[in-house]
Amino acid sequence: MDKTAKNNTKDYYVVDLAHVVKVVWQRIWIVAIVSILVAGIGFSIAAFAITPTYASSILLYVNNSSFNVGDLGFSISSSELTAAQSLAKTYTVLLKNRTTLERLVNATGVSYDWEDLYDMIASDPVNETEVIRVTVTCEDPYEAQLIANGIAKVLPQRVAEIVEGASMEVVDSAIPVTEKVAPSISTYTAVGFIIGALLSVVVLVITALMDNTVHDEEYVIQTYEYPILAKIPDLMDSGTRKYGYYYRRGSYSSNANANTNTK
């Protein structure tokens, strides 16, 4: 082989997007089946494998015109929303410290320790006001209610001990909510469906890209710029005009004599 022929056979990679799309479309049923199967796995995990959790909340109103914490003094009015947010953050710190949570364990008689309660309790101001929502999330809706109402009793006492002149009032007490907050079956199912679809499409695309089979003469002409010398009919498929192509790196081999005589 001369140098020109060697240069023509230089290695390079061409991605035929039309071929890739065609392969994926022809096997779209595989994508559908895999997506449904993975969605079913996601549904099963959410419905049976993960313990559901429930939440119960209380609303507390912070009532304070001025108070001192150590050497720091604050002045709070209903119009000072920024200060109200700071006050809510201060009370959140007082709520989620070890001493307050240990008192909460003793007051409610629950089987959790203070570290467990720390992860179960969340608080935030309501619409940048002086009202604080405290939410308890656990595996039993009635325990969530018990702990939340226990906070309504323990936290005001704890705040009064530390923050001079501060008081808290219960705006809304907790009730048991039997509708679970997690896991979301619809979310797990949708995520499973999307993951299944993506994985199956990726596998099909990789399969198409690694397929070095010559499928038609246009592919040979566009990819290698070699002329087609002959077409070999597919004798195994009688009654159709299908042709096979044989390509060997650097050269073509063909058999132009495809006629058979039968008696």
mmCIF file of N, CA, C and O in Angstrom, residues 213-256:
data_model
loop_
_atom_site.group_PDB
_atom_site.id
_atom_site.type_symbol
_atom_site.label_atom_id
_atom_site.label_comp_id
_atom_site.label_asym_id
_atom_site.label_seq_id
_atom_site.Cartn_x
_atom_site.Cartn_y
_atom_site.Cartn_z
ATOM 1 N N THR A 213 -20.461 -1.682 12.176
ATOM 2 C CA THR A 213 -21.005 -2.420 11.043
ATOM 3 C C THR A 213 -21.372 -1.463 9.918
ATOM 4 O O THR A 213 -21.938 -0.395 10.151
ATOM 5 N N VAL A 214 -21.058 -1.844 8.669
ATOM 6 C CA VAL A 214 -21.451 -1.052 7.507
ATOM 7 C C VAL A 214 -22.890 -1.394 7.160
ATOM 8 O O VAL A 214 -23.200 -2.537 6.817
ATOM 9 N N HIS A 215 -23.772 -0.413 7.252
ATOM 10 C CA HIS A 215 -25.190 -0.671 7.042
ATOM 11 C C HIS A 215 -25.652 -0.384 5.617
ATOM 12 O O HIS A 215 -26.590 -1.001 5.141
ATOM 13 N N ASP A 216 -25.048 0.561 4.920
ATOM 14 C CA ASP A 216 -25.441 0.873 3.547
ATOM 15 C C ASP A 216 -24.277 1.545 2.832
ATOM 16 O O ASP A 216 -23.271 1.902 3.431
ATOM 17 N N GLU A 217 -24.424 1.684 1.514
ATOM 18 C CA GLU A 217 -23.335 2.240 0.727
ATOM 19 C C GLU A 217 -23.121 3.723 1.007
ATOM 20 O O GLU A 217 -22.004 4.223 0.911
ATOM 21 N N GLU A 218 -24.175 4.463 1.380
ATOM 22 C CA GLU A 218 -24.008 5.865 1.717
ATOM 23 C C GLU A 218 -23.077 6.037 2.903
ATOM 24 O O GLU A 218 -22.279 6.979 2.973
ATOM 25 N N TYR A 219 -23.195 5.127 3.862
ATOM 26 C CA TYR A 219 -22.325 5.189 5.040
ATOM 27 C C TYR A 219 -20.856 5.034 4.628
ATOM 28 O O TYR A 219 -19.982 5.741 5.113
ATOM 29 N N VAL A 220 -20.565 4.101 3.699
ATOM 30 C CA VAL A 220 -19.191 3.877 3.256
ATOM 31 C C VAL A 220 -18.659 5.094 2.511
ATOM 32 O O VAL A 220 -17.542 5.561 2.742
ATOM 33 N N ILE A 221 -19.486 5.638 1.607
ATOM 34 C CA ILE A 221 -19.047 6.777 0.803
ATOM 35 C C ILE A 221 -18.787 7.992 1.673
ATOM 36 O O ILE A 221 -17.761 8.681 1.539
ATOM 37 N N GLN A 222 -19.693 8.284 2.614
ATOM 38 C CA GLN A 222 -19.558 9.480 3.437
ATOM 39 C C GLN A 222 -18.458 9.340 4.477
ATOM 40 O O GLN A 222 -17.817 10.325 4.844
ATOM 41 N N THR A 223 -18.246 8.128 4.954
ATOM 42 C CA THR A 223 -17.290 7.937 6.037
ATOM 43 C C THR A 223 -15.868 7.728 5.530
ATOM 44 O O THR A 223 -14.914 8.293 6.054
ATOM 45 N N TYR A 224 -15.704 6.894 4.481
ATOM 46 C CA TYR A 224 -14.370 6.522 4.044
ATOM 47 C C TYR A 224 -13.998 7.063 2.662
ATOM 48 O O TYR A 224 -12.858 6.959 2.241
ATOM 49 N N GLU A 225 -14.962 7.572 1.904
ATOM 50 C CA GLU A 225 -14.727 8.134 0.580
ATOM 51 C C GLU A 225 -14.137 7.097 -0.372
ATOM 52 O O GLU A 225 -13.270 7.408 -1.206
ATOM 53 N N TYR A 226 -14.600 5.862 -0.228
ATOM 54 C CA TYR A 226 -14.186 4.804 -1.141
ATOM 55 C C TYR A 226 -15.316 4.504 -2.124
ATOM 56 O O TYR A 226 -16.489 4.539 -1.744
ATOM 57 N N PRO A 227 -14.984 4.168 -3.347
ATOM 58 C CA PRO A 227 -16.051 3.792 -4.299
ATOM 59 C C PRO A 227 -16.595 2.401 -3.997
ATOM 60 O O PRO A 227 -15.882 1.539 -3.473
ATOM 61 N N ILE A 228 -17.844 2.174 -4.311
ATOM 62 C CA ILE A 228 -18.467 0.868 -4.146
ATOM 63 C C ILE A 228 -18.214 0.057 -5.406
ATOM 64 O O ILE A 228 -18.641 0.439 -6.511
ATOM 65 N N LEU A 229 -17.485 -1.055 -5.272
ATOM 66 C CA LEU A 229 -17.152 -1.897 -6.423
ATOM 67 C C LEU A 229 -18.230 -2.913 -6.718
ATOM 68 O O LEU A 229 -18.470 -3.246 -7.875
ATOM 69 N N ALA A 230 -18.893 -3.403 -5.705
ATOM 70 C CA ALA A 230 -19.904 -4.435 -5.942
ATOM 71 C C ALA A 230 -20.826 -4.524 -4.753
ATOM 72 O O ALA A 230 -20.492 -4.112 -3.647
ATOM 73 N N LYS A 231 -21.999 -5.054 -4.979
ATOM 74 C CA LYS A 231 -22.968 -5.346 -3.935
ATOM 75 C C LYS A 231 -23.214 -6.836 -3.897
ATOM 76 O O LYS A 231 -23.454 -7.449 -4.935
ATOM 77 N N ILE A 232 -23.147 -7.396 -2.719
ATOM 78 C CA ILE A 232 -23.349 -8.836 -2.563
ATOM 79 C C ILE A 232 -24.767 -9.064 -2.073
ATOM 80 O O ILE A 232 -25.125 -8.612 -0.979
ATOM 81 N N PRO A 233 -25.603 -9.723 -2.827
ATOM 82 C CA PRO A 233 -26.987 -9.958 -2.398
ATOM 83 C C PRO A 233 -27.036 -10.886 -1.201
ATOM 84 O O PRO A 233 -26.194 -11.767 -1.033
ATOM 85 N N ASP A 234 -28.027 -10.666 -0.368
ATOM 86 C CA ASP A 234 -28.233 -11.519 0.809
ATOM 87 C C ASP A 234 -28.996 -12.752 0.364
ATOM 88 O O ASP A 234 -30.219 -12.746 0.239
ATOM 89 N N LEU A 235 -28.263 -13.827 0.101
ATOM 90 C CA LEU A 235 -28.885 -15.059 -0.395
ATOM 91 C C LEU A 235 -29.674 -15.785 0.679
ATOM 92 O O LEU A 235 -30.470 -16.675 0.375
ATOM 93 N N MET A 236 -29.449 -15.444 1.945
ATOM 94 C CA MET A 236 -30.182 -16.108 3.029
ATOM 95 C C MET A 236 -31.592 -15.574 3.152
ATOM 96 O O MET A 236 -32.430 -16.168 3.825
ATOM 97 N N ASP A 237 -31.857 -14.436 2.534
ATOM 98 C CA ASP A 237 -33.189 -13.833 2.634
ATOM 99 C C ASP A 237 -33.801 -13.822 1.246
ATOM 100 O O ASP A 237 -33.686 -12.866 0.491
ATOM 101 N N SER A 238 -34.412 -14.937 0.857
ATOM 102 C CA SER A 238 -34.967 -15.080 -0.482
ATOM 103 C C SER A 238 -36.200 -14.212 -0.647
ATOM 104 O O SER A 238 -36.968 -13.982 0.276
ATOM 105 N N GLY A 239 -36.377 -13.721 -1.866
ATOM 106 C CA GLY A 239 -37.547 -12.923 -2.168
ATOM 107 C C GLY A 239 -37.381 -11.455 -1.875
ATOM 108 O O GLY A 239 -38.303 -10.671 -2.094
ATOM 109 N N THR A 240 -36.241 -11.024 -1.352
ATOM 110 C CA THR A 240 -36.000 -9.613 -1.054
ATOM 111 C C THR A 240 -34.727 -9.175 -1.747
ATOM 112 O O THR A 240 -33.863 -9.999 -2.083
ATOM 113 N N ARG A 241 -34.596 -7.911 -1.963
ATOM 114 C CA ARG A 241 -33.414 -7.362 -2.618
ATOM 115 C C ARG A 241 -32.523 -6.704 -1.568
ATOM 116 O O ARG A 241 -32.370 -5.488 -1.528
ATOM 117 N N LYS A 242 -31.994 -7.507 -0.688
ATOM 118 C CA LYS A 242 -31.086 -7.013 0.328
ATOM 119 C C LYS A 242 -29.652 -7.332 -0.060
ATOM 120 O O LYS A 242 -29.377 -8.391 -0.626
ATOM 121 N N TYR A 243 -28.758 -6.426 0.221
ATOM 122 C CA TYR A 243 -27.365 -6.590 -0.139
ATOM 123 C C TYR A 243 -26.499 -6.503 1.112
ATOM 124 O O TYR A 243 -26.795 -5.767 2.048
ATOM 125 N N GLY A 244 -25.426 -7.263 1.088
ATOM 126 C CA GLY A 244 -24.471 -7.202 2.174
ATOM 127 C C GLY A 244 -23.196 -6.539 1.713
ATOM 128 O O GLY A 244 -22.839 -6.603 0.537
ATOM 129 N N TYR A 245 -22.484 -5.929 2.623
ATOM 130 C CA TYR A 245 -21.246 -5.234 2.304
ATOM 131 C C TYR A 245 -20.149 -5.798 3.185
ATOM 132 O O TYR A 245 -20.351 -6.048 4.366
ATOM 133 N N TYR A 246 -19.000 -5.975 2.554
ATOM 134 C CA TYR A 246 -17.860 -6.465 3.318
ATOM 135 C C TYR A 246 -16.757 -5.426 3.229
ATOM 136 O O TYR A 246 -16.343 -5.054 2.127
ATOM 137 N N TYR A 247 -16.316 -4.945 4.376
ATOM 138 C CA TYR A 247 -15.269 -3.922 4.404
ATOM 139 C C TYR A 247 -14.160 -4.368 5.336
ATOM 140 O O TYR A 247 -14.411 -4.778 6.450
ATOM 141 N N ARG A 248 -12.941 -4.295 4.821
ATOM 142 C CA ARG A 248 -11.769 -4.598 5.631
ATOM 143 C C ARG A 248 -10.895 -3.361 5.670
ATOM 144 O O ARG A 248 -10.702 -2.710 4.637
ATOM 145 N N ARG A 249 -10.360 -3.028 6.807
ATOM 146 C CA ARG A 249 -9.612 -1.790 7.011
ATOM 147 C C ARG A 249 -8.515 -1.663 5.947
ATOM 148 O O ARG A 249 -7.667 -2.510 5.807
ATOM 149 N N GLY A 250 -8.607 -0.555 5.203
ATOM 150 C CA GLY A 250 -7.588 -0.252 4.214
ATOM 151 C C GLY A 250 -7.935 -0.754 2.823
ATOM 152 O O GLY A 250 -7.327 -0.340 1.847
ATOM 153 N N SER A 251 -8.923 -1.650 2.675
ATOM 154 C CA SER A 251 -9.257 -2.148 1.345
ATOM 155 C C SER A 251 -10.642 -2.741 1.366
ATOM 156 O O SER A 251 -11.207 -3.011 2.413
ATOM 157 N N TYR A 252 -11.206 -2.998 0.216
ATOM 158 C CA TYR A 252 -12.512 -3.637 0.092
ATOM 159 C C TYR A 252 -12.331 -4.989 -0.568
ATOM 160 O O TYR A 252 -11.517 -5.154 -1.493
ATOM 161 N N SER A 253 -13.126 -5.941 -0.164
ATOM 162 C CA SER A 253 -13.213 -7.219 -0.830
ATOM 163 C C SER A 253 -14.655 -7.409 -1.250
ATOM 164 O O SER A 253 -15.557 -7.147 -0.504
ATOM 165 N N SER A 254 -14.857 -7.813 -2.444
ATOM 166 C CA SER A 254 -16.217 -7.980 -2.945
ATOM 167 C C SER A 254 -16.285 -9.181 -3.837
ATOM 168 O O SER A 254 -15.259 -9.656 -4.385
ATOM 169 N N ASN A 255 -17.456 -9.647 -4.055
ATOM 170 C CA ASN A 255 -17.686 -10.792 -4.928
ATOM 171 C C ASN A 255 -18.797 -10.386 -5.882
ATOM 172 O O ASN A 255 -19.941 -10.269 -5.484
ATOM 173 N N ALA A 256 -18.405 -10.110 -7.095
ATOM 174 C CA ALA A 256 -19.385 -9.644 -8.068
ATOM 175 C C ALA A 256 -20.185 -10.778 -8.664
ATOM 176 O O ALA A 256 -21.241 -10.539 -9.274
#
